[in-house]
XYZ file of C-alpha atoms in Angstrom:
724
model
C 0.001 0.002 0.002
C 2.791 2.403 -0.898
C 1.857 5.952 -1.795
C 3.814 8.219 -4.133
C 3.557 11.958 -3.671
C 5.553 15.104 -4.195
C 5.555 15.698 -0.457
C 6.199 12.982 2.057
C 3.671 12.629 4.853
C 1.485 10.361 6.927
C -1.385 8.731 5.039
C -4.331 7.007 6.673
C -5.960 3.942 5.134
C -9.400 3.039 6.381
C -9.547 -0.466 7.809
C -11.999 -3.037 6.581
C -14.644 -2.944 9.336
C -16.562 -5.858 7.782
C -13.872 -8.294 8.849
C -13.732 -7.092 12.398
C -15.602 -9.263 14.833
C -15.865 -9.161 18.613
C -14.782 -12.633 19.619
C -14.434 -11.969 23.351
C -17.712 -12.159 25.333
C -18.547 -9.111 27.413
C -18.658 -11.066 30.659
C -15.007 -12.086 30.154
C -13.951 -8.552 30.941
C -14.980 -9.274 34.549
C -12.325 -11.999 34.686
C -8.968 -10.222 34.802
C -5.663 -11.017 36.435
C -6.393 -8.484 39.172
C -9.718 -9.928 40.259
C -9.858 -13.364 38.698
C -12.835 -15.325 39.921
C -14.756 -18.375 38.789
C -17.969 -16.380 39.362
C -17.235 -13.660 36.802
C -20.008 -14.716 34.430
C -22.521 -15.034 37.265
C -21.535 -11.610 38.580
C -22.058 -10.068 35.169
C -25.454 -11.696 34.796
C -26.433 -10.508 38.283
C -25.351 -6.992 37.366
C -27.397 -7.036 34.185
C -30.521 -8.306 35.966
C -30.279 -5.788 38.789
C -29.626 -2.879 36.445
C -32.618 -3.755 34.303
C -34.791 -3.803 37.409
C -33.430 -0.466 38.604
C -33.813 1.063 35.149
C -37.424 -0.137 34.895
C -38.168 1.352 38.312
C -36.717 4.754 37.342
C -38.650 4.775 34.067
C -41.887 3.871 35.873
C -41.216 6.660 38.366
C -40.614 9.103 35.515
C -43.963 8.171 33.970
C -45.753 8.657 37.292
C -44.184 12.084 37.803
C -45.086 13.181 34.248
C -48.626 11.787 34.317
C -50.291 14.748 36.015
C -48.417 17.175 33.783
C -49.336 15.323 30.590
C -52.976 14.923 31.648
C -53.436 18.636 32.275
C -51.595 19.477 29.063
C -53.770 17.127 26.971
C -56.896 18.532 28.556
C -55.799 22.057 27.614
C -55.034 21.031 24.011
C -58.356 19.250 23.537
C -60.404 22.139 24.918
C -58.469 24.683 22.889
C -58.961 22.819 19.623
C -62.652 22.187 20.230
C -63.074 25.862 21.085
C -61.389 26.884 17.844
C -63.671 24.621 15.802
C -66.796 26.046 17.446
C -65.572 29.613 16.989
C -64.727 29.031 13.321
C -68.419 28.539 12.553
C -69.280 32.059 13.755
C -67.457 34.971 12.157
C -68.144 37.039 15.228
C -65.275 35.318 16.983
C -62.568 36.489 14.606
C -60.610 38.223 17.337
C -60.634 35.135 19.527
C -59.863 32.921 16.547
C -56.585 34.700 15.875
C -55.133 33.632 19.229
C -53.029 30.498 18.860
C -53.393 28.095 21.821
C -49.939 27.959 23.390
C -48.688 25.822 26.260
C -45.610 27.223 28.021
C -43.933 24.099 29.440
C -41.347 25.116 32.067
C -38.985 22.159 32.359
C -36.078 23.626 34.338
C -32.388 23.968 33.679
C -31.754 20.214 33.450
C -31.495 20.417 29.651
C -30.087 16.908 29.274
C -33.372 15.469 30.597
C -35.611 17.404 28.207
C -35.274 14.958 25.324
C -36.801 12.088 27.296
C -39.694 14.344 28.421
C -40.459 15.516 24.884
C -40.161 11.986 23.552
C -42.766 10.762 26.011
C -44.948 13.832 25.380
C -44.878 13.280 21.620
C -45.941 9.671 22.018
C -48.777 10.592 24.371
C -50.046 13.377 22.085
C -50.037 11.088 19.054
C -52.078 8.541 20.944
C -54.601 10.898 22.481
C -54.885 14.175 20.557
C -53.585 14.153 16.998
C -51.250 12.163 14.725
C -49.652 15.418 13.514
C -47.001 16.261 16.120
C -43.758 17.979 15.126
C -40.735 18.682 17.340
C -38.219 21.303 16.228
C -34.932 22.544 17.681
C -33.344 25.936 17.238
C -30.107 24.545 15.768
C -32.100 23.100 12.830
C -34.052 26.311 12.162
C -31.646 29.273 11.734
C -34.047 31.054 9.347
C -37.597 30.845 8.033
C -36.639 28.659 5.094
C -35.159 25.920 7.241
C -37.955 26.290 9.763
C -40.639 25.565 7.119
C -38.525 22.841 5.554
C -38.244 20.921 8.855
C -41.869 21.510 9.733
C -43.347 20.445 6.389
C -41.048 17.467 5.907
C -41.901 16.053 9.349
C -45.625 16.631 8.821
C -45.692 14.935 5.448
C -43.711 11.987 6.695
C -46.083 11.436 9.606
C -49.155 11.529 7.283
C -50.259 7.952 6.656
C -53.832 8.435 5.405
C -53.104 10.224 2.110
C -51.170 8.668 -0.752
C -48.847 10.932 -2.657
C -49.727 9.482 -6.070
C -53.431 10.188 -5.652
C -55.045 12.887 -7.795
C -55.387 16.153 -5.997
C -52.934 15.186 -3.293
C -49.790 17.075 -2.499
C -46.774 15.354 -4.020
C -43.524 15.885 -2.129
C -40.071 15.843 -3.610
C -37.447 16.797 -1.102
C -35.055 18.306 -3.668
C -37.420 20.429 -5.788
C -40.250 21.389 -3.429
C -40.513 25.070 -2.608
C -41.447 25.107 1.048
C -43.906 27.838 1.966
C -46.920 28.509 4.154
C -49.241 27.975 1.153
C -47.868 24.461 0.711
C -48.446 23.811 4.394
C -52.067 24.972 4.208
C -52.724 22.984 1.026
C -51.290 19.868 2.583
C -53.543 20.142 5.639
C -56.605 20.791 3.439
C -55.770 17.715 1.372
C -55.257 15.569 4.463
C -58.588 16.553 6.047
C -60.501 16.078 2.786
C -58.991 12.805 1.639
C -58.790 11.138 5.036
C -61.529 8.612 5.549
C -63.853 9.310 8.481
C -63.076 7.152 11.480
C -65.102 6.192 14.479
C -64.018 7.861 17.684
C -62.016 5.664 19.971
C -61.953 5.654 23.746
C -58.989 7.993 23.786
C -59.801 10.455 21.000
C -63.018 12.438 20.962
C -65.145 13.113 17.856
C -63.965 16.705 17.883
C -60.341 15.747 17.278
C -61.057 13.123 14.613
C -63.019 15.486 12.353
C -60.034 17.799 11.786
C -57.030 16.951 13.981
C -54.873 19.908 14.909
C -51.183 20.303 14.216
C -49.122 20.410 17.410
C -45.756 22.142 17.029
C -43.286 21.560 19.876
C -40.375 23.985 20.147
C -37.978 22.165 22.430
C -35.692 25.098 23.245
C -37.766 28.205 22.769
C -35.081 30.513 24.194
C -32.641 29.627 21.398
C -34.944 30.308 18.444
C -34.394 33.412 16.305
C -36.857 36.145 17.157
C -37.577 37.010 13.513
C -38.478 33.383 12.673
C -40.930 33.100 15.583
C -42.545 36.458 14.853
C -43.147 35.739 11.180
C -44.470 32.239 11.740
C -46.842 33.244 14.556
C -48.149 36.252 12.629
C -48.955 34.267 9.476
C -50.340 31.235 11.335
C -52.691 33.341 13.467
C -54.387 34.665 10.296
C -55.142 31.155 9.011
C -56.230 29.302 12.126
C -59.662 28.648 10.599
C -58.018 26.561 7.858
C -54.874 25.405 9.656
C -55.579 24.707 13.350
C -52.236 25.073 15.087
C -51.261 24.492 18.727
C -47.857 25.549 20.036
C -45.897 24.036 22.903
C -42.921 26.052 24.107
C -40.207 24.189 25.973
C -38.732 26.693 28.432
C -35.698 26.045 30.617
C -35.465 29.381 32.449
C -38.628 31.438 33.006
C -41.900 32.172 31.129
C -40.842 35.825 30.992
C -38.606 34.849 28.077
C -41.706 34.721 25.829
C -42.317 38.446 26.285
C -38.618 39.219 25.931
C -38.351 37.467 22.585
C -41.740 38.492 21.170
C -43.107 42.042 21.103
C -46.564 42.767 22.421
C -48.085 42.772 18.914
C -46.957 39.167 18.447
C -47.377 37.820 22.003
C -50.974 39.117 21.994
C -51.675 36.579 19.221
C -50.966 33.732 21.665
C -53.367 32.283 24.219
C -50.720 31.166 26.725
C -51.226 28.784 29.616
C -48.393 27.895 31.950
C -47.420 24.311 32.909
C -44.734 23.521 35.479
C -42.889 20.245 35.854
C -41.664 18.765 39.131
C -38.459 20.386 40.382
C -35.182 18.523 39.874
C -34.522 18.204 43.603
C -37.904 16.651 44.268
C -37.347 14.261 41.360
C -33.957 13.307 42.819
C -35.555 12.644 46.225
C -38.091 10.368 44.536
C -35.342 8.406 42.749
C -33.402 7.974 45.979
C -36.526 6.834 47.818
C -37.442 4.222 45.176
C -33.944 2.965 44.327
C -31.602 3.427 47.303
C -33.806 3.869 50.391
C -35.488 0.524 49.901
C -34.725 -3.160 50.359
C -36.061 -3.956 46.901
C -32.527 -3.544 45.496
C -29.748 -4.931 47.723
C -27.084 -2.698 46.139
C -26.156 0.340 48.222
C -23.576 3.146 48.022
C -21.459 4.728 50.730
C -21.587 8.317 51.924
C -18.652 9.491 49.801
C -20.075 7.943 46.609
C -23.456 9.523 47.248
C -21.723 12.825 47.900
C -19.910 12.652 44.565
C -23.119 11.938 42.651
C -25.134 14.642 44.413
C -22.354 17.232 44.006
C -22.278 16.618 40.260
C -26.049 16.920 40.233
C -26.236 20.106 42.283
C -23.214 21.974 40.944
C -23.088 20.904 37.273
C -26.225 19.924 35.399
C -29.239 19.092 37.656
C -29.682 16.088 35.382
C -31.529 13.071 36.725
C -30.423 11.015 33.729
C -26.753 11.717 34.468
C -27.332 10.836 38.139
C -28.849 7.505 37.085
C -25.896 6.888 34.748
C -23.530 7.555 37.641
C -25.521 5.090 39.715
C -25.188 2.554 36.924
C -21.419 3.119 36.791
C -21.243 2.536 40.555
C -23.185 -0.718 40.182
C -20.949 -1.908 37.349
C -17.753 -1.001 39.202
C -18.977 -2.784 42.324
C -19.683 -6.038 40.507
C -16.405 -5.733 38.577
C -14.068 -5.017 41.502
C -15.685 -7.024 44.303
C -15.605 -10.827 43.838
C -18.113 -11.295 46.666
C -20.631 -9.122 44.824
C -21.998 -12.431 43.562
C -23.940 -12.395 46.860
C -25.408 -8.929 46.132
C -28.848 -10.228 45.141
C -32.138 -11.158 46.772
C -31.782 -12.746 50.196
C -33.087 -16.265 49.280
C -30.862 -16.391 46.212
C -27.851 -15.122 48.149
C -28.294 -17.797 50.810
C -28.508 -20.417 48.089
C -25.313 -19.147 46.411
C -23.395 -19.286 49.679
C -23.760 -23.052 49.726
C -21.925 -23.253 46.359
C -19.066 -20.893 47.202
C -15.619 -22.175 46.386
C -12.653 -22.272 48.757
C -11.245 -19.076 47.220
C -14.512 -17.233 47.810
C -14.563 -18.452 51.422
C -11.079 -16.997 51.798
C -12.380 -13.703 50.415
C -15.046 -13.670 53.133
C -12.381 -14.228 55.804
C -10.369 -11.297 54.397
C -13.229 -8.820 54.760
C -12.405 -6.272 57.543
C -15.974 -6.285 58.830
C -15.993 -10.088 59.083
C -12.629 -10.083 60.865
C -14.016 -7.665 63.471
C -17.027 -9.929 63.859
C -14.799 -12.973 64.425
C -12.776 -11.130 67.083
C -15.948 -10.626 69.132
C -16.784 -14.352 69.193
C -15.732 -16.992 71.714
C -12.441 -18.808 71.091
C -14.269 -22.027 70.128
C -16.395 -20.260 67.543
C -13.405 -18.399 66.218
C -11.612 -21.658 65.510
C -14.727 -23.073 63.842
C -15.167 -20.060 61.573
C -11.504 -20.010 60.551
C -11.095 -23.721 59.952
C -14.527 -25.176 59.146
C -15.941 -24.182 55.777
C -19.438 -25.316 56.661
C -19.538 -23.197 59.815
C -18.302 -20.247 57.823
C -21.103 -20.559 55.255
C -23.767 -20.921 57.955
C -22.447 -17.831 59.700
C -22.398 -15.921 56.401
C -26.047 -16.828 55.768
C -26.979 -15.629 59.256
C -25.063 -12.361 58.748
C -26.798 -11.701 55.434
C -30.158 -12.129 57.137
C -29.095 -9.659 59.830
C -27.884 -7.234 57.160
C -31.268 -7.383 55.399
C -33.115 -6.801 58.687
C -30.741 -3.944 59.451
C -31.639 -2.195 56.187
C -35.384 -2.627 56.780
C -35.174 -1.017 60.218
C -32.622 1.575 59.071
C -34.791 3.041 56.324
C -37.902 3.119 58.538
C -36.036 4.959 61.299
C -34.419 7.298 58.752
C -37.757 8.328 57.218
C -39.262 8.711 60.668
C -36.438 11.022 61.802
C -36.721 12.980 58.546
C -40.421 13.621 59.148
C -39.561 15.121 62.556
C -36.597 17.280 61.467
C -37.406 18.385 57.895
C -39.648 21.275 59.037
C -37.547 22.618 61.907
C -36.224 26.211 61.712
C -32.918 26.502 59.815
C -33.075 22.750 59.102
C -30.227 21.540 61.402
C -30.283 18.032 59.875
C -31.130 19.169 56.347
C -34.328 19.765 54.441
C -33.928 16.904 51.959
C -33.721 13.278 53.009
C -30.502 12.808 51.062
C -28.761 15.244 53.409
C -29.871 13.311 56.452
C -28.965 10.010 54.735
C -25.413 11.238 54.055
C -25.023 12.344 57.677
C -26.222 8.981 58.986
C -23.947 7.053 56.615
C -20.907 9.032 57.678
C -20.974 8.668 61.459
C -23.110 8.158 64.538
C -25.433 11.089 64.008
C -26.362 11.429 67.706
C -22.782 12.613 68.396
C -23.184 15.697 66.197
C -24.120 19.185 67.332
C -26.845 19.395 64.670
C -28.649 16.444 66.173
C -28.570 17.975 69.668
C -29.912 21.233 68.261
C -32.728 19.347 66.508
C -33.754 17.633 69.768
C -33.859 20.980 71.564
C -36.149 22.391 68.895
C -38.385 19.297 69.081
C -38.819 19.881 72.817
C -40.449 23.265 72.046
C -43.017 22.286 69.430
C -46.748 22.719 69.803
C -49.221 19.851 70.106
C -50.639 20.111 66.573
C -47.161 20.056 65.043
C -46.138 17.013 67.022
C -49.323 15.198 66.091
C -48.727 15.973 62.395
C -45.219 14.516 62.598
C -46.430 11.404 64.434
C -49.131 10.850 61.792
C -46.504 11.029 59.043
C -44.370 8.481 60.867
C -47.395 6.226 61.319
C -48.089 6.351 57.585
C -44.458 5.401 56.904
C -44.763 2.254 59.027
C -48.122 1.379 57.495
C -46.821 1.694 53.897
C -43.867 -0.594 54.585
C -44.339 -4.170 53.374
C -41.571 -5.457 55.672
C -42.399 -3.840 58.956
C -40.251 -5.440 61.625
C -40.717 -2.581 64.087
C -44.218 -3.515 65.217
C -43.620 -2.260 68.754
C -42.460 1.085 67.379
C -45.581 1.461 65.247
C -47.809 0.608 68.215
C -45.956 3.119 70.395
C -46.590 5.870 67.848
C -50.281 5.034 67.818
C -50.328 5.226 71.589
C -48.753 8.673 71.514
C -51.364 9.859 69.031
C -54.174 8.568 71.232
C -52.701 10.282 74.299
C -52.425 13.596 72.478
C -56.019 13.334 71.363
C -57.150 12.577 74.912
C -55.856 15.855 76.241
C -59.012 17.716 77.240
C -59.845 21.266 78.182
C -58.366 20.789 81.685
C -54.976 20.309 80.099
C -55.348 23.566 78.206
C -56.236 25.389 81.419
C -53.219 23.815 83.080
C -51.037 24.977 80.212
C -52.453 28.490 80.524
C -51.644 28.558 84.226
C -48.054 27.531 83.605
C -47.156 31.064 82.538
C -45.527 32.522 79.507
C -43.887 29.267 78.482
C -47.087 27.769 77.120
C -47.770 30.966 75.156
C -44.416 30.731 73.479
C -45.178 27.232 72.269
C -47.918 28.367 69.926
C -45.406 29.681 67.330
C -42.435 27.851 65.876
C -40.405 30.658 64.280
C -36.809 30.891 65.428
C -37.297 33.933 67.667
C -40.149 32.425 69.693
C -38.419 29.045 69.889
C -35.260 30.595 71.305
C -37.318 32.640 73.727
C -39.225 29.526 74.772
C -35.939 27.698 75.329
C -34.730 30.347 77.732
C -38.068 30.304 79.549
C -37.956 26.511 79.769
C -34.472 26.649 81.298
C -35.696 29.232 83.805
C -38.693 27.041 84.584
C -36.529 24.033 85.261
C -34.256 26.132 87.440
C -37.186 27.192 89.625
C -38.401 23.520 89.822
C -41.874 24.233 88.569
C -44.122 21.297 87.777
C -44.497 20.361 84.084
C -47.894 20.012 82.449
C -49.234 16.773 81.029
C -48.530 17.986 77.526
C -44.906 18.812 78.362
C -44.383 15.410 79.929
C -45.901 13.686 76.927
C -43.795 15.766 74.522
C -40.662 14.835 76.427
C -41.558 11.166 76.092
C -42.002 11.555 72.346
C -38.582 13.190 71.956
C -36.918 10.510 74.105
C -38.664 7.853 72.044
C -37.270 9.346 68.801
C -33.804 9.573 70.341
C -33.878 5.886 71.328
C -35.118 4.940 67.860
C -32.195 6.757 66.247
C -29.565 5.276 68.576
C -30.888 1.712 68.104
C -31.374 1.562 64.336
C -29.365 4.338 62.638
C -25.941 2.800 63.116
C -23.477 3.401 60.235
C -23.215 0.554 57.696
C -19.542 -0.004 58.618
C -20.675 -1.537 61.878
C -22.477 -4.385 60.075
C -20.562 -7.547 59.121
C -20.386 -8.303 55.374
C -21.471 -4.791 54.436
C -18.760 -4.800 51.734
C -20.854 -7.325 49.785
C -23.604 -4.798 49.018
C -21.928 -1.369 49.548
C -19.818 0.367 46.915
C -17.365 2.788 48.519
C -14.680 3.513 45.860
C -15.553 7.189 45.462
C -12.137 8.012 43.949
C -12.724 5.653 41.009
C -16.155 7.154 40.404
C -14.739 10.653 40.621
C -12.055 9.841 38.022
C -14.674 8.661 35.572
C -17.244 11.392 36.107
C -15.176 14.467 37.080
C -12.754 14.611 34.205
C -9.492 16.585 34.634
C -8.119 16.877 31.058
C -5.062 18.961 31.994
C -3.869 16.440 34.552
C -4.626 13.490 32.255
C -2.740 15.046 29.317
C 0.245 15.968 31.456
C 0.379 12.432 32.805
C 0.121 10.968 29.320
C 2.910 13.162 27.912
C 5.208 13.016 30.917
C 4.683 9.312 31.680
C 3.369 7.448 28.596
C 3.700 4.114 30.418
C 0.674 5.084 32.558
C -1.613 4.586 29.521
C 0.383 2.427 27.057
C 1.534 -0.147 29.661
C 4.720 -0.857 27.712
C 7.501 -2.068 30.010
C 10.128 -0.487 27.721
C 8.714 2.948 28.505
C 9.548 2.687 32.212
C 12.301 5.114 33.141
C 13.705 6.897 36.126
C 12.466 10.332 37.035
C 14.161 12.980 34.912
C 15.191 10.559 32.158
C 13.817 10.632 28.614
C 13.731 7.197 26.902
C 14.448 7.356 23.189
C 11.698 4.828 22.387
C 8.986 7.040 23.855
C 6.460 8.620 21.465
C 7.948 11.636 19.706
C 5.484 14.072 21.160
C 6.360 12.849 24.674
C 10.068 13.453 24.006
C 9.359 16.930 22.674
C 7.120 17.703 25.622
C 9.716 16.678 28.214
C 12.370 18.756 26.467
C 9.913 21.641 26.357
C 9.402 21.423 30.147
C 13.160 22.050 30.669
C 12.745 25.621 29.400
C 11.182 28.272 31.559
C 9.492 30.782 29.235
C 11.355 31.042 25.908
C 12.731 28.133 23.886
C 15.285 28.143 21.072
C 14.051 26.079 18.138
C 17.584 24.996 17.054
C 18.545 23.863 20.531
C 15.217 22.114 20.826
C 15.696 20.224 17.551
C 19.281 19.243 18.422
C 18.183 17.965 21.818
C 15.360 16.033 20.166
C 17.763 14.480 17.633
C 20.164 13.572 20.456
C 17.500 11.693 22.367
C 16.042 9.921 19.309
C 19.429 8.803 17.942
C 20.865 7.869 21.335
C 20.703 4.153 20.609
C 22.270 4.368 17.121
C 25.702 5.855 18.018
C 25.046 8.830 15.738
C 26.484 12.197 16.689
C 23.522 14.312 15.808
C 25.117 17.501 17.143
C 28.076 17.265 14.764
C 25.879 16.930 11.674
C 24.501 20.135 10.090
C 20.821 20.723 10.651
C 19.960 20.605 6.904
C 21.522 17.136 6.634
C 19.485 15.782 9.536
C 17.695 12.629 8.618
C 14.154 13.076 7.439
C 13.207 10.343 9.867
C 13.957 12.863 12.636
C 12.777 16.004 10.828
C 9.156 15.101 10.328
C 8.344 13.901 13.852
C 10.160 16.875 15.332
C 8.305 19.374 13.107
C 4.940 17.797 13.868
C 5.703 17.790 17.605
C 7.092 21.337 17.437
C 3.842 22.644 15.951
C 1.936 21.305 18.901
C 4.454 22.433 21.516
C 4.737 25.939 20.020
C 0.956 26.209 20.150
C 1.060 25.148 23.788
C 3.756 27.734 24.566
C 1.734 30.523 22.976
C -1.431 29.365 24.670
C 0.166 29.229 28.126
C 1.240 32.844 27.799
C -2.388 33.974 27.508
C -4.197 31.254 29.373
C -2.439 29.127 31.938
C -5.520 27.174 33.006
C -5.748 24.432 30.409
C -4.368 22.811 27.282
C -5.551 24.017 23.849
C -7.984 21.924 21.900
C -5.396 21.237 19.174
C -3.253 19.499 21.739
C -6.133 17.289 22.799
C -6.984 16.349 19.209
C -3.399 15.418 18.269
C -2.328 13.439 21.312
C -5.459 11.673 22.503
C -5.936 9.167 19.605
C -2.292 8.083 19.744
C -1.990 7.568 23.483
C -5.332 5.892 24.077
C -5.154 3.491 21.128
C -1.445 2.741 21.316
C -1.112 3.206 17.523
C 1.340 5.632 15.927
C 1.997 6.366 12.252
C 5.151 4.746 10.873
C 6.985 8.065 10.668
C 6.201 8.756 14.315
C 7.397 5.441 15.695
């Protein structure tokens, strides 16, 4: 495959992709030298099954959250279209007829999640309102010509009732058609006339089937050109009686953007109704509640991993989809790096798999730090049995997995109960969202923190109605749980509710006679709570008798404190927690929080880190001559402070490259230097010179040219012949 040319260079020949076949099964990647295990295939299958279940749960949750929004949106579209049809029969409604029904759909700043929402919305609208639904993006519609081209082409492709070769129908040729509003109106007229009448179904009403509207969805309304929107809205409003149009604006910021982009003369032609989706934080709380704060899925993550995922969510994109992908990466990494993750499944299946564990897997159990601490607490006889008898070890492992499952059931019930008591306190000492409380409980014993003590003090100053509301929420949590092992706790909560309800008028009179303290309990703002705290301390100092309500409130707070201390122990205290918990936050951070400058410096300064070639290993400060040319040039470039002499740089490069060939490159004139050295040096010099110029103006990162040139070579391990 030689190539002749006037100028010598590097030529790329496309490989024959048809001959390439993936011969290695995917599950074999789980079986590496680092973590070789006979259960690699089973671990991969377990990972696939669990991820499919988690993915189905998140998709079902997304549908539930969007259901109310879609229902109200569909109701608005149906009423608007029926109203337009009734108004079109009476010419006295011309002013009303010119207003285009418009739904302003505020989705939030999580732009990466918008595609899934619009995809579901399009499917629902096609099934319930009209078959003519078009979605457009601003990047595809820079002017009116492209706007009409995208709109008409999508409409004509979705039309299935009219044949293009029929007489009187609109024939479409993508290359020669002149796209205009007249063509759009003629197409709709042809569709409504030629379409056969259909009986109304259970979903569609007769009103929509007679002349279905055209729903135009603008996914990113803020990015559209103002002139395009103005012209299209103005023309469409004048032909609503012959072309019923409904607009849906996808808005990421605020509905005010409509009036900023459109003048009053144009915005007055729109009949706008606002629709708001669920906030990103509430959606995240729902995902955590259904995926992590449940025993349905045995896989769990540690506090640091959860902190990494939530920080990316809160400080980068607010994307639920990216959070779920990070969760998937954590699940994959856990099953890949932990051989005992084969037991991370349903409890009956995990107990069955323990019976078939090999001797190596039993050794892995003995190496777990949590299991070693558990063995140290046993009697000497049991210690010997666990360390020497494989059957005793498996029986103990089954018992510990049962205890771990019961621990999670009680843990999540106590966590939700504590959250109901502390989520509405002033200044939220334990956080407003349950994820904040969950992170605090995962990290340490929460009752040792100052925030927990502050929360208990505030709970001791609440009014009766507030305490009863919190107790009712806790009671509903225990009732909704399918695995309620805390029956005594649920009964105790019911008893507290009954005692609060039994407080009669005598108790109120007793509270009134207790002085100003009872008055301060009627309000829960921070000022009155602090004032009540001082009064309560003064009351205790004077040894005054507490009322029945105060005694009962103190019992409730003590009950909550005991519940927390008994069941909210950190996961590290439980034996075999490593089987189900993923804690390698640094690995997750490397994958999700990319640092391109550090990665590129490492690749250029130490190519062995990525290429894994033993010949590239060298001592610090040495430059091996077999390293990639750009790595040699980069290391020589680092030896200069600010300015670099190109001749000295080239001579140093030639010296390093020819070090193994006993050639005195310094004695030879530069014009007689071998072309084998010239080309790689020139190509590397172009990149390094660009880096030097870029560093002078911006010292924060590498230029994009550097990334494009070096990344394919270092990550694939392939270099052109002239660069080797």
